[in-house]
mmCIF file of C-alpha atoms in Angstrom:
data_model
loop_
_atom_site.group_PDB
_atom_site.id
_atom_site.type_symbol
_atom_site.label_atom_id
_atom_site.label_comp_id
_atom_site.label_asym_id
_atom_site.label_seq_id
_atom_site.Cartn_x
_atom_site.Cartn_y
_atom_site.Cartn_z
ATOM 1 C CA MET T 1105 0.177 -0.058 -0.050
ATOM 2 C CA LEU T 1106 1.577 3.399 -1.046
ATOM 3 C CA ASP T 1107 -0.950 5.009 1.502
ATOM 4 C CA GLU T 1108 -3.694 3.360 3.351
ATOM 5 C CA ARG T 1109 -6.063 6.542 2.929
ATOM 6 C CA PRO T 1110 -5.519 8.693 -0.421
ATOM 7 C CA GLU T 1111 -6.794 11.525 -0.347
ATOM 8 C CA ALA T 1112 -10.377 10.917 -0.998
ATOM 9 C CA ALA T 1113 -10.501 8.882 1.711
ATOM 10 C CA ARG T 1114 -8.740 11.506 4.269
ATOM 11 C CA GLN T 1115 -11.538 13.869 3.402
ATOM 12 C CA VAL T 1116 -14.268 12.379 5.163
ATOM 13 C CA THR T 1117 -16.377 15.163 6.677
ATOM 14 C CA ALA T 1118 -17.616 15.422 10.516
ATOM 15 C CA THR T 1119 -20.246 13.390 11.357
ATOM 16 C CA PRO T 1120 -23.291 14.363 11.009
ATOM 17 C CA GLU T 1121 -27.046 13.954 12.825
ATOM 18 C CA LEU T 1122 -28.099 10.585 11.006
ATOM 19 C CA ASP T 1123 -31.287 9.642 12.782
ATOM 20 C CA LEU T 1124 -32.125 5.797 10.972
ATOM 21 C CA ASP T 1125 -36.069 6.676 11.360
ATOM 22 C CA ASP T 1126 -35.807 9.591 9.033
ATOM 23 C CA PRO T 1127 -37.497 8.777 6.047
ATOM 24 C CA THR T 1128 -35.937 11.223 4.503
ATOM 25 C CA LEU T 1129 -32.220 10.581 4.984
ATOM 26 C CA LEU T 1130 -30.787 8.238 2.147
ATOM 27 C CA LEU T 1131 -31.467 11.153 0.136
ATOM 28 C CA ARG T 1132 -30.755 14.368 2.617
ATOM 29 C CA ASP T 1133 -28.100 17.106 0.723
ATOM 30 C CA ASP T 1134 -25.156 16.288 3.125
ATOM 31 C CA VAL T 1135 -25.530 12.344 2.711
ATOM 32 C CA LEU T 1136 -25.073 12.263 -0.817
ATOM 33 C CA GLU T 1137 -22.386 14.528 -0.720
ATOM 34 C CA ASP T 1138 -20.193 12.304 0.956
ATOM 35 C CA PRO T 1139 -22.028 9.109 2.198
ATOM 36 C CA ARG T 1140 -19.029 7.632 4.044
ATOM 37 C CA PRO T 1141 -20.324 8.437 7.280
ATOM 38 C CA LEU T 1142 -23.865 7.260 7.126
ATOM 39 C CA TYR T 1143 -22.017 4.095 5.219
ATOM 40 C CA ALA T 1144 -19.923 3.753 8.864
ATOM 41 C CA LYS T 1145 -23.310 3.885 11.313
ATOM 42 C CA LEU T 1146 -25.002 1.657 9.334
ATOM 43 C CA ARG T 1147 -21.648 -0.640 9.549
ATOM 44 C CA ARG T 1148 -21.978 -0.089 13.156
ATOM 45 C CA GLU T 1149 -25.886 0.081 13.908
ATOM 46 C CA ALA T 1150 -27.641 -1.478 11.133
ATOM 47 C CA PRO T 1151 -26.145 -4.173 8.465
ATOM 48 C CA VAL T 1152 -29.470 -4.694 7.039
ATOM 49 C CA TRP T 1153 -31.281 -1.488 7.311
ATOM 50 C CA GLN T 1154 -34.949 -1.610 6.487
ATOM 51 C CA LEU T 1155 -35.485 2.181 4.792
ATOM 52 C CA PRO T 1156 -38.145 3.731 7.094
ATOM 53 C CA GLY T 1157 -41.796 2.589 5.541
ATOM 54 C CA GLN T 1158 -41.006 0.705 2.702
ATOM 55 C CA ASP T 1159 -39.640 -3.007 1.686
ATOM 56 C CA THR T 1160 -36.049 -1.730 1.089
ATOM 57 C CA PHE T 1161 -33.163 -3.102 2.661
ATOM 58 C CA VAL T 1162 -29.852 -1.786 2.493
ATOM 59 C CA VAL T 1163 -26.595 -4.158 3.159
ATOM 60 C CA SER T 1164 -23.466 -2.643 4.372
ATOM 61 C CA ASP T 1165 -21.817 -5.378 6.389
ATOM 62 C CA PRO T 1166 -19.180 -6.969 3.759
ATOM 63 C CA LYS T 1167 -20.190 -10.786 5.323
ATOM 64 C CA LEU T 1168 -23.572 -10.109 4.403
ATOM 65 C CA VAL T 1169 -22.778 -8.504 1.101
ATOM 66 C CA ARG T 1170 -20.870 -11.602 -0.095
ATOM 67 C CA GLU T 1171 -23.431 -13.925 1.340
ATOM 68 C CA ALA T 1172 -26.210 -12.092 -0.627
ATOM 69 C CA VAL T 1173 -24.299 -12.495 -4.101
ATOM 70 C CA ARG T 1174 -23.525 -16.161 -3.327
ATOM 71 C CA ARG T 1175 -27.237 -16.514 -3.121
ATOM 72 C CA THR T 1176 -28.883 -15.826 -6.196
ATOM 73 C CA GLU T 1177 -32.219 -18.050 -5.736
ATOM 74 C CA ASP T 1178 -32.912 -15.739 -2.535
ATOM 75 C CA PHE T 1179 -31.253 -12.137 -4.034
ATOM 76 C CA SER T 1180 -32.070 -12.129 -7.824
ATOM 77 C CA SER T 1181 -30.315 -9.195 -10.191
ATOM 78 C CA ASN T 1182 -32.992 -8.519 -12.364
ATOM 79 C CA LEU T 1183 -33.846 -5.103 -11.890
ATOM 80 C CA VAL T 1184 -37.613 -5.273 -11.217
ATOM 81 C CA SER T 1185 -37.728 -1.756 -9.687
ATOM 82 C CA LEU T 1186 -35.694 0.823 -8.368
ATOM 83 C CA LEU T 1187 -36.066 4.138 -6.213
ATOM 84 C CA HIS T 1188 -36.823 7.545 -6.964
ATOM 85 C CA ASN T 1189 -38.088 11.140 -5.113
ATOM 86 C CA ASP T 1190 -40.956 10.869 -4.273
ATOM 87 C CA GLY T 1191 -40.922 14.727 -3.999
ATOM 88 C CA THR T 1192 -40.823 15.299 -0.790
ATOM 89 C CA GLY T 1193 -37.120 13.983 -0.747
ATOM 90 C CA ARG T 1194 -38.486 10.538 0.415
ATOM 91 C CA PRO T 1195 -36.904 7.613 -1.985
ATOM 92 C CA THR T 1196 -39.893 5.400 -3.131
ATOM 93 C CA PRO T 1197 -40.530 2.464 -5.662
ATOM 94 C CA TYR T 1198 -40.202 2.715 -9.098
ATOM 95 C CA GLU T 1199 -41.694 0.048 -11.292
ATOM 96 C CA MET T 1200 -39.301 -1.529 -13.768
ATOM 97 C CA ALA T 1201 -40.075 -4.754 -15.563
ATOM 98 C CA PRO T 1202 -41.764 -8.215 -13.779
ATOM 99 C CA PHE T 1203 -39.423 -10.292 -12.472
ATOM 100 C CA ARG T 1204 -37.994 -12.716 -14.844
ATOM 101 C CA ASP T 1205 -38.332 -10.423 -17.852
ATOM 102 C CA PRO T 1206 -36.162 -11.168 -20.775
ATOM 103 C CA ILE T 1207 -35.266 -7.512 -20.632
ATOM 104 C CA ASN T 1208 -32.628 -8.864 -17.963
ATOM 105 C CA VAL T 1209 -29.590 -9.703 -19.371
ATOM 106 C CA LEU T 1210 -26.027 -10.078 -18.280
ATOM 107 C CA SER T 1211 -25.548 -7.879 -15.234
ATOM 108 C CA THR T 1212 -29.395 -8.138 -14.389
ATOM 109 C CA ALA T 1213 -29.859 -11.841 -15.784
ATOM 110 C CA ASP T 1214 -29.700 -14.564 -13.200
ATOM 111 C CA PRO T 1215 -28.277 -18.056 -14.133
ATOM 112 C CA PRO T 1216 -28.069 -19.624 -16.242
ATOM 113 C CA ASP T 1217 -29.171 -16.915 -18.626
ATOM 114 C CA HIS T 1218 -26.526 -14.711 -16.916
ATOM 115 C CA THR T 1219 -24.024 -17.540 -17.368
ATOM 116 C CA ALA T 1220 -24.270 -17.679 -21.352
ATOM 117 C CA HIS T 1221 -23.698 -14.308 -21.941
ATOM 118 C CA ARG T 1222 -20.937 -14.013 -19.528
ATOM 119 C CA ASN T 1223 -19.219 -16.809 -21.107
ATOM 120 C CA LEU T 1224 -19.674 -15.496 -24.725
ATOM 121 C CA LEU T 1225 -18.089 -11.812 -24.077
ATOM 122 C CA GLN T 1226 -15.141 -12.428 -21.641
ATOM 123 C CA PRO T 1227 -12.328 -13.411 -24.614
ATOM 124 C CA ALA T 1228 -13.463 -10.493 -26.091
ATOM 125 C CA LEU T 1229 -12.173 -8.727 -22.704
ATOM 126 C CA SER T 1230 -9.341 -10.734 -22.105
ATOM 127 C CA PRO T 1231 -5.992 -9.619 -21.509
ATOM 128 C CA GLY T 1232 -4.730 -10.447 -25.108
ATOM 129 C CA ALA T 1233 -8.051 -8.180 -25.819
ATOM 130 C CA LEU T 1234 -7.121 -5.462 -24.159
ATOM 131 C CA ALA T 1235 -3.650 -5.771 -25.308
ATOM 132 C CA GLU T 1236 -5.084 -5.465 -28.861
ATOM 133 C CA LEU T 1237 -6.947 -1.965 -27.549
ATOM 134 C CA GLU T 1238 -4.241 -0.406 -25.220
ATOM 135 C CA PRO T 1239 -2.263 1.239 -28.103
ATOM 136 C CA LYS T 1240 -6.050 2.705 -29.379
ATOM 137 C CA VAL T 1241 -6.939 4.024 -25.859
ATOM 138 C CA ARG T 1242 -3.539 5.278 -25.830
ATOM 139 C CA GLU T 1243 -3.997 7.124 -28.241
ATOM 140 C CA ILE T 1244 -7.612 8.591 -27.174
ATOM 141 C CA VAL T 1245 -5.877 9.893 -24.245
ATOM 142 C CA ALA T 1246 -3.389 11.739 -25.568
ATOM 143 C CA GLU T 1247 -5.835 13.459 -27.956
ATOM 144 C CA GLN T 1248 -8.057 14.683 -25.071
ATOM 145 C CA PHE T 1249 -5.710 15.598 -22.513
ATOM 146 C CA ALA T 1250 -3.759 17.688 -25.595
ATOM 147 C CA PRO T 1251 -5.937 21.174 -25.308
ATOM 148 C CA ILE T 1252 -6.034 21.060 -21.593
ATOM 149 C CA LEU T 1253 -1.920 20.449 -21.647
ATOM 150 C CA ALA T 1254 -1.978 23.782 -24.207
ATOM 151 C CA ALA T 1255 -4.013 25.701 -22.075
ATOM 152 C CA HIS T 1256 -2.594 24.695 -18.799
ATOM 153 C CA GLY T 1257 -5.821 23.732 -17.603
ATOM 154 C CA GLY T 1258 -9.146 23.494 -17.854
ATOM 155 C CA ASP T 1259 -12.793 21.627 -16.677
ATOM 156 C CA LEU T 1260 -11.539 17.852 -16.707
ATOM 157 C CA VAL T 1261 -15.153 16.326 -17.279
ATOM 158 C CA PRO T 1262 -16.067 17.474 -20.241
ATOM 159 C CA ALA T 1263 -12.820 17.148 -22.197
ATOM 160 C CA PHE T 1264 -11.024 14.378 -20.597
ATOM 161 C CA SER T 1265 -12.993 12.047 -17.702
ATOM 162 C CA GLU T 1266 -16.263 11.425 -20.148
ATOM 163 C CA VAL T 1267 -15.330 11.437 -23.077
ATOM 164 C CA VAL T 1268 -11.984 8.379 -22.901
ATOM 165 C CA PRO T 1269 -14.452 5.975 -21.863
ATOM 166 C CA ALA T 1270 -17.332 6.737 -24.004
ATOM 167 C CA ARG T 1271 -14.620 6.639 -27.124
ATOM 168 C CA THR T 1272 -13.201 3.408 -25.593
ATOM 169 C CA ILE T 1273 -16.434 1.676 -25.619
ATOM 170 C CA CYS T 1274 -17.493 2.757 -29.095
ATOM 171 C CA ALA T 1275 -14.048 1.572 -29.925
ATOM 172 C CA ILE T 1276 -14.804 -2.023 -27.969
ATOM 173 C CA ILE T 1277 -18.551 -2.516 -29.166
ATOM 174 C CA GLY T 1278 -17.448 -1.463 -32.893
ATOM 175 C CA ILE T 1279 -19.452 2.064 -32.674
ATOM 176 C CA PRO T 1280 -18.067 5.053 -34.568
ATOM 177 C CA ASN T 1281 -15.638 7.526 -32.759
ATOM 178 C CA ARG T 1282 -17.966 10.368 -34.189
ATOM 179 C CA GLU T 1283 -20.647 9.100 -32.181
ATOM 180 C CA ALA T 1284 -19.112 9.622 -28.880
ATOM 181 C CA PRO T 1285 -20.460 13.217 -27.916
ATOM 182 C CA ARG T 1286 -23.847 10.645 -28.638
ATOM 183 C CA VAL T 1287 -23.395 8.365 -26.222
ATOM 184 C CA ILE T 1288 -22.362 10.855 -23.550
ATOM 185 C CA ASP T 1289 -25.103 12.558 -23.861
ATOM 186 C CA LEU T 1290 -27.467 9.692 -23.845
ATOM 187 C CA VAL T 1291 -25.950 8.366 -21.298
ATOM 188 C CA ALA T 1292 -26.187 11.271 -18.957
ATOM 189 C CA GLY T 1293 -29.708 11.480 -19.598
ATOM 190 C CA THR T 1294 -30.787 7.783 -18.855
ATOM 191 C CA GLY T 1295 -28.681 7.880 -15.420
ATOM 192 C CA ALA T 1296 -31.184 9.438 -14.129
ATOM 193 C CA LEU T 1297 -32.939 6.053 -14.015
ATOM 194 C CA LEU T 1298 -30.473 5.194 -11.079
ATOM 195 C CA ASP T 1299 -29.391 8.073 -9.449
ATOM 196 C CA GLY T 1300 -32.335 8.010 -6.729
ATOM 197 C CA ILE T 1301 -32.906 11.840 -6.412
ATOM 198 C CA THR T 1302 -35.157 11.964 -9.557
ATOM 199 C CA ASP T 1303 -38.915 12.830 -9.410
ATOM 200 C CA ALA T 1304 -41.939 11.405 -11.106
ATOM 201 C CA ASP T 1305 -41.483 13.651 -13.372
ATOM 202 C CA GLY T 1306 -37.749 13.356 -14.601
ATOM 203 C CA MET T 1307 -38.070 9.445 -14.380
ATOM 204 C CA GLN T 1308 -40.486 10.042 -17.152
ATOM 205 C CA THR T 1309 -37.344 11.967 -19.221
ATOM 206 C CA ALA T 1310 -35.107 9.753 -18.555
ATOM 207 C CA MET T 1311 -36.977 7.119 -19.761
ATOM 208 C CA GLY T 1312 -37.104 8.770 -22.872
ATOM 209 C CA CYS T 1313 -33.856 9.217 -22.763
ATOM 210 C CA ALA T 1314 -33.511 5.084 -22.448
ATOM 211 C CA ALA T 1315 -35.785 4.794 -25.501
ATOM 212 C CA GLN T 1316 -33.693 6.818 -27.291
ATOM 213 C CA MET T 1317 -30.203 4.831 -26.358
ATOM 214 C CA TYR T 1318 -32.376 1.784 -27.683
ATOM 215 C CA GLY T 1319 -32.930 3.084 -31.102
ATOM 216 C CA PHE T 1320 -29.384 4.449 -31.062
ATOM 217 C CA VAL T 1321 -27.570 0.613 -29.978
ATOM 218 C CA SER T 1322 -30.771 -0.714 -32.555
ATOM 219 C CA GLU T 1323 -29.470 1.638 -35.335
ATOM 220 C CA HIS T 1324 -25.917 0.194 -34.775
ATOM 221 C CA LEU T 1325 -26.361 -3.272 -34.064
ATOM 222 C CA ALA T 1326 -28.477 -3.468 -37.779
ATOM 223 C CA THR T 1327 -25.648 -1.883 -39.371
ATOM 224 C CA ALA T 1328 -23.312 -4.213 -38.259
ATOM 225 C CA LEU T 1329 -25.538 -7.150 -38.932
ATOM 226 C CA ALA T 1330 -26.144 -6.140 -42.249
ATOM 227 C CA GLN T 1331 -22.203 -6.282 -42.958
ATOM 228 C CA PRO T 1332 -20.495 -9.706 -43.661
ATOM 229 C CA VAL T 1333 -19.616 -11.743 -40.750
ATOM 230 C CA GLU T 1334 -15.746 -11.276 -41.926
ATOM 231 C CA GLN T 1335 -15.996 -7.413 -41.915
ATOM 232 C CA ARG T 1336 -17.878 -6.730 -38.273
ATOM 233 C CA THR T 1337 -15.416 -5.241 -35.497
ATOM 234 C CA GLY T 1338 -15.078 -5.452 -31.972
ATOM 235 C CA LEU T 1339 -18.541 -6.828 -30.180
ATOM 236 C CA PHE T 1340 -20.752 -6.236 -32.904
ATOM 237 C CA ALA T 1341 -19.075 -9.289 -34.181
ATOM 238 C CA VAL T 1342 -18.883 -11.319 -31.349
ATOM 239 C CA LEU T 1343 -22.773 -10.678 -30.631
ATOM 240 C CA GLY T 1344 -23.552 -11.303 -33.941
ATOM 241 C CA ASP T 1345 -22.082 -14.840 -33.373
ATOM 242 C CA GLY T 1346 -24.404 -14.760 -30.134
ATOM 243 C CA ILE T 1347 -27.169 -14.577 -31.820
ATOM 244 C CA ALA T 1348 -26.598 -17.180 -34.644
ATOM 245 C CA ASP T 1349 -25.713 -19.891 -32.305
ATOM 246 C CA GLY T 1350 -28.926 -18.924 -29.959
ATOM 247 C CA THR T 1351 -27.339 -17.903 -27.216
ATOM 248 C CA PHE T 1352 -28.710 -14.628 -27.599
ATOM 249 C CA THR T 1353 -32.187 -12.705 -29.338
ATOM 250 C CA GLU T 1354 -31.367 -9.705 -30.847
ATOM 251 C CA ASP T 1355 -33.725 -8.076 -28.362
ATOM 252 C CA ASP T 1356 -30.971 -9.610 -25.652
ATOM 253 C CA VAL T 1357 -28.095 -7.998 -27.449
ATOM 254 C CA ARG T 1358 -30.061 -4.043 -27.762
ATOM 255 C CA SER T 1359 -30.578 -5.099 -23.483
ATOM 256 C CA VAL T 1360 -26.494 -6.267 -23.231
ATOM 257 C CA LEU T 1361 -25.290 -2.893 -25.618
ATOM 258 C CA LEU T 1362 -27.619 -0.284 -23.491
ATOM 259 C CA THR T 1363 -25.548 -2.132 -20.251
ATOM 260 C CA LEU T 1364 -21.992 -1.786 -21.676
ATOM 261 C CA VAL T 1365 -22.710 1.464 -22.932
ATOM 262 C CA SER T 1366 -23.847 3.106 -19.994
ATOM 263 C CA ALA T 1367 -21.514 1.380 -17.282
ATOM 264 C CA GLY T 1368 -18.688 1.069 -19.968
ATOM 265 C CA SER T 1369 -18.903 5.200 -19.385
ATOM 266 C CA ASP T 1370 -20.326 6.065 -16.645
ATOM 267 C CA THR T 1371 -17.828 4.068 -14.223
ATOM 268 C CA THR T 1372 -14.537 5.117 -15.847
ATOM 269 C CA ALA T 1373 -15.953 8.886 -16.219
ATOM 270 C CA SER T 1374 -16.097 8.185 -12.396
ATOM 271 C CA LEU T 1375 -12.756 7.088 -11.595
ATOM 272 C CA LEU T 1376 -11.097 9.491 -14.055
ATOM 273 C CA ALA T 1377 -12.119 12.386 -12.573
ATOM 274 C CA THR T 1378 -11.718 10.862 -8.884
ATOM 275 C CA ALA T 1379 -7.990 9.961 -9.496
ATOM 276 C CA THR T 1380 -7.278 13.374 -10.702
ATOM 277 C CA GLU T 1381 -8.892 15.391 -8.120
ATOM 278 C CA CYS T 1382 -6.742 13.233 -5.830
ATOM 279 C CA LEU T 1383 -3.948 13.784 -7.432
ATOM 280 C CA ALA T 1384 -4.237 17.292 -7.353
ATOM 281 C CA ARG T 1385 -4.508 17.431 -3.999
ATOM 282 C CA ASP T 1386 -1.432 15.655 -3.183
ATOM 283 C CA PRO T 1387 1.490 17.054 -4.448
ATOM 284 C CA ALA T 1388 3.998 14.325 -2.228
ATOM 285 C CA LEU T 1389 1.745 11.591 -4.222
ATOM 286 C CA GLN T 1390 2.080 13.351 -7.577
ATOM 287 C CA ASP T 1391 5.617 13.265 -7.415
ATOM 288 C CA ARG T 1392 6.013 9.668 -5.977
ATOM 289 C CA LEU T 1393 4.560 8.304 -9.354
ATOM 290 C CA ARG T 1394 5.609 10.202 -11.414
ATOM 291 C CA GLY T 1395 9.217 8.650 -10.238
ATOM 292 C CA ASP T 1396 7.785 4.915 -10.634
ATOM 293 C CA LEU T 1397 4.344 5.253 -12.628
ATOM 294 C CA SER T 1398 4.399 0.948 -11.932
ATOM 295 C CA LEU T 1399 3.146 2.460 -8.763
ATOM 296 C CA ILE T 1400 -0.227 3.370 -10.735
ATOM 297 C CA PRO T 1401 -1.841 0.542 -10.231
ATOM 298 C CA GLU T 1402 -1.847 0.233 -6.524
ATOM 299 C CA VAL T 1403 -2.764 3.754 -6.145
ATOM 300 C CA VAL T 1404 -6.103 2.918 -8.525
ATOM 301 C CA GLU T 1405 -7.205 0.261 -6.055
ATOM 302 C CA ASP T 1406 -6.800 2.465 -2.718
ATOM 303 C CA ILE T 1407 -9.323 5.427 -4.809
ATOM 304 C CA LEU T 1408 -11.516 2.227 -6.102
ATOM 305 C CA ARG T 1409 -11.998 1.689 -2.339
ATOM 306 C CA SER T 1410 -12.239 4.644 -0.662
ATOM 307 C CA ASP T 1411 -14.120 6.551 -3.216
ATOM 308 C CA GLY T 1412 -15.303 3.918 -5.722
ATOM 309 C CA PRO T 1413 -18.130 4.848 -8.505
ATOM 310 C CA PHE T 1414 -20.839 2.652 -7.936
ATOM 311 C CA GLN T 1415 -22.377 2.711 -4.075
ATOM 312 C CA PHE T 1416 -24.706 -0.113 -4.845
ATOM 313 C CA HIS T 1417 -26.871 -2.669 -6.888
ATOM 314 C CA TYR T 1418 -30.224 -3.971 -6.768
ATOM 315 C CA ARG T 1419 -31.232 -7.329 -5.907
ATOM 316 C CA TYR T 1420 -34.861 -8.419 -5.387
ATOM 317 C CA ALA T 1421 -36.532 -11.232 -2.887
ATOM 318 C CA PRO T 1422 -38.670 -13.373 -5.362
ATOM 319 C CA HIS T 1423 -39.439 -14.951 -1.913
ATOM 320 C CA ASP T 1424 -39.683 -14.678 1.425
ATOM 321 C CA THR T 1425 -36.426 -14.861 2.968
ATOM 322 C CA ALA T 1426 -33.798 -13.322 5.623
ATOM 323 C CA LEU T 1427 -30.300 -11.905 5.845
ATOM 324 C CA GLY T 1428 -28.497 -11.909 8.747
ATOM 325 C CA ASP T 1429 -30.935 -11.244 11.539
ATOM 326 C CA VAL T 1430 -33.369 -9.307 9.388
ATOM 327 C CA VAL T 1431 -36.383 -10.608 7.837
ATOM 328 C CA VAL T 1432 -36.557 -10.006 4.091
ATOM 329 C CA PRO T 1433 -40.388 -10.512 3.158
ATOM 330 C CA ALA T 1434 -41.480 -11.476 -0.781
ATOM 331 C CA HIS T 1435 -41.176 -8.579 -3.443
ATOM 332 C CA SER T 1436 -38.484 -6.386 -1.477
ATOM 333 C CA ARG T 1437 -35.509 -4.578 -3.013
ATOM 334 C CA VAL T 1438 -32.360 -5.468 -1.661
ATOM 335 C CA MET T 1439 -29.332 -2.565 -1.504
ATOM 336 C CA LEU T 1440 -25.885 -4.117 -1.836
ATOM 337 C CA LEU T 1441 -24.004 -1.298 -0.616
ATOM 338 C CA TRP T 1442 -20.743 -2.133 -2.341
ATOM 339 C CA ALA T 1443 -18.639 1.220 -0.736
ATOM 340 C CA ALA T 1444 -20.014 0.749 2.926
ATOM 341 C CA ALA T 1445 -18.655 -2.887 2.418
ATOM 342 C CA ASN T 1446 -14.896 -0.803 1.643
ATOM 343 C CA LEU T 1447 -14.991 0.769 5.056
ATOM 344 C CA PRO T 1448 -11.860 -0.535 7.044
ATOM 345 C CA ASP T 1449 -13.263 -2.532 10.005
ATOM 346 C CA PRO T 1450 -11.030 -1.975 13.328
ATOM 347 C CA THR T 1451 -12.898 -4.706 14.647
ATOM 348 C CA ASP T 1452 -10.972 -7.001 12.117
ATOM 349 C CA PRO T 1453 -7.999 -9.069 12.992
ATOM 350 C CA THR T 1454 -7.210 -9.422 9.292
ATOM 351 C CA GLU T 1455 -6.971 -5.725 8.534
ATOM 352 C CA VAL T 1456 -4.487 -5.267 10.901
ATOM 353 C CA GLY T 1457 -1.570 -3.593 9.229
ATOM 354 C CA GLY T 1458 -3.176 -2.679 5.821
ATOM 355 C CA ARG T 1459 -3.941 -6.093 5.015
ATOM 356 C CA ARG T 1460 -7.243 -5.787 3.720
ATOM 357 C CA PRO T 1461 -9.690 -7.885 1.460
ATOM 358 C CA PRO T 1462 -10.371 -7.225 -1.943
ATOM 359 C CA HIS T 1463 -12.463 -4.576 -2.468
ATOM 360 C CA PHE T 1464 -16.255 -4.241 -3.702
ATOM 361 C CA ALA T 1465 -15.788 -1.668 -6.015
ATOM 362 C CA PHE T 1466 -16.576 -3.518 -9.203
ATOM 363 C CA GLY T 1467 -18.983 -5.484 -7.389
ATOM 364 C CA ARG T 1468 -18.620 -8.978 -5.992
ATOM 365 C CA GLY T 1469 -19.476 -13.276 -7.021
ATOM 366 C CA ILE T 1470 -20.578 -14.052 -9.816
ATOM 367 C CA HIS T 1471 -21.796 -10.347 -11.365
ATOM 368 C CA PHE T 1472 -18.104 -8.746 -10.811
ATOM 369 C CA CYS T 1473 -17.941 -6.010 -13.561
ATOM 370 C CA ILE T 1474 -17.212 -7.888 -16.607
ATOM 371 C CA GLY T 1475 -15.721 -4.161 -17.841
ATOM 372 C CA ALA T 1476 -13.485 -3.485 -14.877
ATOM 373 C CA PRO T 1477 -9.828 -5.100 -16.505
ATOM 374 C CA VAL T 1478 -11.093 -1.974 -19.206
ATOM 375 C CA ALA T 1479 -11.589 0.352 -16.590
ATOM 376 C CA ARG T 1480 -8.411 -0.422 -14.684
ATOM 377 C CA MET T 1481 -6.568 -0.185 -17.971
ATOM 378 C CA GLU T 1482 -8.001 3.014 -18.969
ATOM 379 C CA ALA T 1483 -7.329 4.764 -15.205
ATOM 380 C CA ARG T 1484 -3.622 3.444 -15.331
ATOM 381 C CA LEU T 1485 -3.341 4.810 -18.796
ATOM 382 C CA GLY T 1486 -5.181 8.175 -18.522
ATOM 383 C CA LEU T 1487 -2.965 8.578 -15.253
ATOM 384 C CA GLY T 1488 0.272 8.251 -16.142
ATOM 385 C CA HIS T 1489 -0.536 10.038 -19.357
ATOM 386 C CA LEU T 1490 -1.540 12.867 -16.645
ATOM 387 C CA LEU T 1491 2.011 12.349 -15.204
ATOM 388 C CA SER T 1492 4.161 12.109 -17.822
ATOM 389 C CA THR T 1493 3.522 15.255 -19.413
ATOM 390 C CA THR T 1494 2.638 17.909 -16.690
ATOM 391 C CA SER T 1495 5.185 18.748 -13.867
ATOM 392 C CA SER T 1496 1.971 20.010 -11.526
ATOM 393 C CA ILE T 1497 -1.310 19.013 -11.453
ATOM 394 C CA THR T 1498 -3.655 21.370 -8.812
ATOM 395 C CA LEU T 1499 -7.401 22.691 -8.631
ATOM 396 C CA HIS T 1500 -8.165 26.069 -9.737
ATOM 397 C CA PRO T 1501 -8.873 27.748 -6.755
ATOM 398 C CA ALA T 1502 -11.845 29.687 -7.924
ATOM 399 C CA HIS T 1503 -13.401 26.747 -9.207
ATOM 400 C CA PRO T 1504 -13.671 23.753 -6.495
ATOM 401 C CA PRO T 1505 -14.814 20.439 -7.737
ATOM 402 C CA THR T 1506 -18.415 19.532 -7.594
ATOM 403 C CA ARG T 1507 -20.429 15.968 -8.156
ATOM 404 C CA ARG T 1508 -23.230 15.520 -9.439
ATOM 405 C CA PRO T 1509 -26.100 14.244 -6.630
ATOM 406 C CA SER T 1510 -26.879 10.754 -6.812
ATOM 407 C CA LEU T 1511 -27.496 7.948 -4.477
ATOM 408 C CA PHE T 1512 -26.233 5.325 -7.037
ATOM 409 C CA LEU T 1513 -22.877 6.354 -8.583
ATOM 410 C CA ARG T 1514 -20.056 9.452 -7.353
ATOM 411 C CA ARG T 1515 -19.895 11.099 -10.141
ATOM 412 C CA HIS T 1516 -18.368 15.091 -10.754
ATOM 413 C CA ARG T 1517 -20.025 17.541 -12.546
ATOM 414 C CA ILE T 1518 -16.719 20.049 -12.638
ATOM 415 C CA LEU T 1519 -13.141 19.553 -11.972
ATOM 416 C CA HIS T 1520 -11.129 22.427 -12.894
ATOM 417 C CA ILE T 1521 -7.565 22.133 -13.058
ATOM 418 C CA GLU T 1522 -4.322 23.644 -13.705
ATOM 419 C CA VAL T 1523 -1.209 21.736 -15.419
ATOM 420 C CA GLU T 1524 2.263 22.765 -15.573
ATOM 421 C CA PRO T 1525 3.530 20.906 -19.045
ATOM 422 C CA SER T 1526 6.811 18.911 -17.995
#
């Protein structure tokens, strides 16, 4: 470990008053700004917390999170419903799709469908496939950072941290590079479905964006399938084979593409911005990494643990069950709180001396993020380029970083940096 608590982890605000009986607690502004005090309280006092007045259960204890991901029959990955703001600051359910609806694929599918989906895609995201992709990602990173470097700074979010992942996922799938701005817009609009803060009108708008994204991927899939098999590129070739051998229907593939475009953009956009802010606040860490860029992956893992992108993922209880000592009734939503499970546990002797178990930033179990190697590669190459082309990265004093309020995803809205070229 370079540092048991990177800068992102050290900036935990003073613990506010946190009343677990308050139905608005989860969407309170200070909790959205920094949820870690709430996570720590849940770990101590309510490892399986039932949100007041509803059938949603928040799981924060790492042992119980690991147990839940193993019990796929009791805790389905199907996205049956999720939370949104009822207009008064209270999270309330929003129905998405029936249990076992075929719209659930890959990350929201259960075995055996999930297994077939993952097995088909895994070779396309193997170490060998990523090695072939790496020169392209290096090129993208250099192109996107060049204007910031030339201007001695700028807002990293619209110029770099959003664009690099969008261009990369387009390259992986086989979508033309010119479509990256469209991908960014559609992902931003659709992301409101999962933010938790969106009111009913906003949810309808976000559903409209999801429909537009469905049309977008459908158009590009149709173009790919109209080509001779040998001319298809990226995942379009793999997914076309999956349609041909019956692993996927065309509707399945459209849903898979929605997942890949959204998650492939959001996760790394968050990680790149968070890691850059961490570096900008820690000149000594910058200098250390400039002296040995091979240390970047270790720092990336520290940041993923302390301030990772996704805060949780949903599970659905199809029948009455229990987790820990809490009864979970049938049809309940369950939120597996990855970010809370990542918090250090001073009572756990296995963590003494900084020895921590693997983090949960990319999930756990059979649904461990299939794109995690891509996100790690983008972070390694992105941070390596920023550090190797600059002698200093600092935050702009007049433009402090801000994040988009979201229950689901830690994501920057503004990250204005100043840089000195090397």
